[in-house]
Amino acid sequence: MERHLRLFCFSQLVLSLLSISSSSLQTESVTRELLESARDAEFFDWLKSVRRRIHEYPELAFQEHRTSQLIRTELDSLGIDYEWPVAETGVVATIGSGTKPWFALRADMDALPIQESVEWEHKSKIDGKMHACGHDAHVTMLLGAAKLLQKTRDKLKGTVKLVFQPAEEGHAGAYHMIKQGALDGVQSIFALHVDPMIPTGTITSKPGPMLAGSGRFAVTVQGKGGHAASPHKTRDPTLALSMTILALQHIVSRETDPLEPRVVSVTYVRGGKAFNVIPEAVEFGGTFRFVDSESYSYLKQRIKEVVEGQAAVHQCSAVVDFGEDKLIPYPPTINHPSMYEHAKRVGESLLGENGVRLMAMTMGAEDFSFYAEKMPAAFFMIGVRNETMKSAKGLHSPHFILDEDALSIGASLHAAVAFTFLDENH
């Protein structure tokens, strides 16, 4: 009996290993096939055309009307159904049978209020606006994935939702998409973000906390103005402001465990305009970053206490506005372990083990975090750096450029992550 039991256990182990091997081979086959399709010359030319048309006409948060129209036109040409408008300009497309499981892919659409300094044929045609964070590439990659998935729709073992989202830059477009039901019924979600600091052909991410949460604060310090030659007759708000900025730095340097990630940064100051007048009031503000709700609450409390306390010391008053009624704070972006491993494995099949790197957590923020709070999610950075191009600049730079060869990689990776997720979870 014992011998039969051992033989049975061994056979089950062999079958399990064969199943894993078969699944791995199938994943590799699917990903390679998708990448080859995305690198087809005609397909690649189409990707570049889409990206350049979006790049020429950048639109700010909740104003992405032209971009949304371009997306809908391309979806119509592919015969893909969609819902619109969602959260004002958003589009949610559907590919597959409509049956469970439902898997989502997301791209953000909005640009930044930056004047482009890159001189090239497809430079922004809108003064003061630029796709300096690569959202034009994100939309293009997702449309590319739509085209690839539509060709294989009969093989999809479930449904893929394509989420074209407005207003990532500070306006929490993801929050509004969720609020309007765009993700109802979706089991998991995946997204990419371009990174000009890593080479084309590589992706990076990490399980667990990947990006920080972010809040903002604006302060008005009220004093008593007067002639700069008679400061004793005033209540100088500029002095109070100066001491407050210094005191705020102690929240992190003297109140926070050195191993705990927190940031408090003052990013603007507005005061008087005359060299010989002490102003009645001054303003300043900035951002704070955190990785959990406890840190968020603590930083808010201490910022308020420090600002009001320093103002009182200097016989002034202060009002702190965290602006949460206008701009929603972003939670930390946390990758679900199983979704991270799934995307990592697909990435390795597509790019090789050396093409997938482990990244360190950064204190930047992303509204993809709202999706990650709702369901298992994975967020990866995709390299767009090419050493043969002009010197690479970081995101949000007027000199930002990207290697368009990454468009094919992004399109095929999106499609492969979705295809294999449905295949393994139906």
Short mmCIF file of C-alpha atoms in Angstrom, two decimals, residues 232-373:
data_model
loop_
_atom_site.label_atom_id
_atom_site.label_comp_id
_atom_site.label_asym_id
_atom_site.label_seq_id
_atom_site.Cartn_x
_atom_site.Cartn_y
_atom_site.Cartn_z
CA HIS A 232 9.62 96.74 15.35
CA LYS A 233 6.33 98.32 14.33
CA THR A 234 5.33 95.27 12.28
CA ARG A 235 4.59 91.62 12.81
CA ASP A 236 6.83 90.24 10.09
CA PRO A 237 5.21 87.25 8.32
CA THR A 238 8.33 86.73 6.19
CA LEU A 239 10.38 85.91 9.28
CA ALA A 240 7.65 83.59 10.52
CA LEU A 241 7.61 81.88 7.12
CA SER A 242 11.39 81.42 7.12
CA MET A 243 11.45 79.83 10.55
CA THR A 244 8.46 77.64 9.68
CA ILE A 245 10.17 76.21 6.60
CA LEU A 246 13.19 75.28 8.71
CA ALA A 247 11.03 73.79 11.45
CA LEU A 248 9.09 71.64 8.97
CA GLN A 249 12.30 69.85 8.02
CA HIS A 250 12.58 68.51 11.57
CA ILE A 251 9.44 66.40 11.09
CA VAL A 252 11.44 64.00 8.94
CA SER A 253 14.98 64.54 10.26
CA ARG A 254 14.14 64.44 14.00
CA GLU A 255 10.70 62.84 14.42
CA THR A 256 10.77 60.02 11.88
CA ASP A 257 12.54 56.67 12.09
CA PRO A 258 15.43 56.96 9.58
CA LEU A 259 14.31 53.67 8.03
CA GLU A 260 10.76 54.91 7.42
CA PRO A 261 10.16 56.69 4.10
CA ARG A 262 8.65 60.15 4.58
CA VAL A 263 9.14 63.45 2.77
CA VAL A 264 8.07 67.03 3.50
CA SER A 265 9.09 69.51 0.80
CA VAL A 266 8.29 73.22 0.53
CA THR A 267 8.15 74.03 -3.18
CA TYR A 268 6.97 77.62 -3.49
CA VAL A 269 7.02 80.92 -1.58
CA ARG A 270 5.13 84.12 -2.39
CA GLY A 271 5.77 87.34 -0.50
CA GLY A 272 5.86 91.08 -0.99
CA LYS A 273 6.99 92.89 -4.13
CA ALA A 274 8.75 95.99 -2.75
CA PHE A 275 12.28 95.92 -1.32
CA ASN A 276 11.41 98.35 1.48
CA VAL A 277 7.98 97.06 2.55
CA ILE A 278 7.28 94.24 5.00
CA PRO A 279 4.14 92.57 3.59
CA GLU A 280 0.90 91.99 5.44
CA ALA A 281 0.85 88.31 4.49
CA VAL A 282 2.96 85.69 2.74
CA GLU A 283 2.16 82.28 1.26
CA PHE A 284 4.03 79.04 0.80
CA GLY A 285 3.22 75.42 0.12
CA GLY A 286 4.49 72.05 -0.95
CA THR A 287 4.03 68.31 -0.84
CA PHE A 288 4.39 65.49 1.64
CA ARG A 289 4.95 61.82 0.88
CA PHE A 290 4.19 58.65 2.85
CA VAL A 291 3.83 54.89 2.51
CA ASP A 292 0.96 54.12 4.89
CA SER A 293 -2.14 55.73 6.36
CA GLU A 294 -0.52 56.21 9.77
CA SER A 295 2.26 58.30 8.24
CA TYR A 296 -0.27 60.27 6.24
CA SER A 297 -2.25 61.22 9.35
CA TYR A 298 0.88 62.00 11.35
CA LEU A 299 2.41 64.26 8.69
CA LYS A 300 -0.84 66.19 8.26
CA GLN A 301 -1.15 66.73 11.99
CA ARG A 302 2.47 67.79 12.48
CA ILE A 303 2.55 70.13 9.47
CA LYS A 304 -0.48 71.94 10.87
CA GLU A 305 0.96 72.10 14.40
CA VAL A 306 4.38 73.33 13.27
CA VAL A 307 2.96 76.00 10.95
CA GLU A 308 0.50 77.36 13.51
CA GLY A 309 3.03 77.15 16.34
CA GLN A 310 5.77 79.01 14.48
CA ALA A 311 3.33 81.69 13.38
CA ALA A 312 2.25 82.22 16.99
CA VAL A 313 5.86 82.46 18.20
CA HIS A 314 6.33 85.38 15.79
CA GLN A 315 3.02 87.01 16.77
CA CYS A 316 1.41 86.12 13.47
CA SER A 317 -1.41 83.75 12.53
CA ALA A 318 -1.48 81.03 9.90
CA VAL A 319 -4.03 79.00 7.95
CA VAL A 320 -3.10 75.58 6.53
CA ASP A 321 -5.12 74.19 3.63
CA PHE A 322 -4.52 70.58 2.56
CA GLY A 323 -6.77 71.10 -0.47
CA GLU A 324 -8.46 67.73 -0.22
CA ASP A 325 -11.78 69.16 -1.37
CA LYS A 326 -10.14 70.19 -4.66
CA LEU A 327 -7.37 67.64 -5.31
CA ILE A 328 -7.62 64.20 -3.77
CA PRO A 329 -4.47 62.87 -2.07
CA TYR A 330 -2.94 59.82 -3.76
CA PRO A 331 -2.45 56.61 -1.74
CA PRO A 332 0.80 54.62 -2.08
CA THR A 333 1.09 52.37 -5.14
CA ILE A 334 1.35 48.79 -3.89
CA ASN A 335 1.93 45.89 -6.28
CA HIS A 336 0.07 42.71 -5.40
CA PRO A 337 2.61 39.85 -5.05
CA SER A 338 0.84 37.40 -7.38
CA MET A 339 0.10 40.02 -10.05
CA TYR A 340 3.69 41.24 -9.86
CA GLU A 341 4.98 37.68 -10.32
CA HIS A 342 2.62 37.08 -13.24
CA ALA A 343 3.74 40.23 -15.09
CA LYS A 344 7.39 39.52 -14.23
CA ARG A 345 7.16 36.02 -15.67
CA VAL A 346 5.52 37.29 -18.86
CA GLY A 347 8.16 40.02 -19.11
CA GLU A 348 10.95 37.47 -18.79
CA SER A 349 9.38 35.37 -21.55
CA LEU A 350 9.25 38.45 -23.74
CA LEU A 351 12.56 40.14 -22.91
CA GLY A 352 14.65 37.46 -21.21
CA GLU A 353 15.55 37.32 -17.52
CA ASN A 354 18.03 40.18 -17.90
CA GLY A 355 15.27 42.33 -19.37
CA VAL A 356 13.30 42.40 -16.11
CA ARG A 357 14.94 44.26 -13.23
CA LEU A 358 14.08 44.80 -9.60
CA MET A 359 13.71 48.50 -8.83
CA ALA A 360 14.01 50.36 -5.56
CA MET A 361 10.96 52.11 -4.18
CA THR A 362 10.76 55.81 -5.00
CA MET A 363 8.81 58.64 -3.39
CA GLY A 364 7.05 59.65 -6.59
CA ALA A 365 3.29 59.12 -6.72
CA GLU A 366 0.79 57.71 -9.24
CA ASP A 367 -2.98 57.56 -9.27
CA PHE A 368 -2.78 53.93 -10.45
CA SER A 369 -2.67 53.45 -6.68
CA PHE A 370 -6.46 53.87 -6.54
CA TYR A 371 -6.87 50.78 -8.73
CA ALA A 372 -4.35 48.88 -6.59
CA GLU A 373 -6.47 49.62 -3.51
#
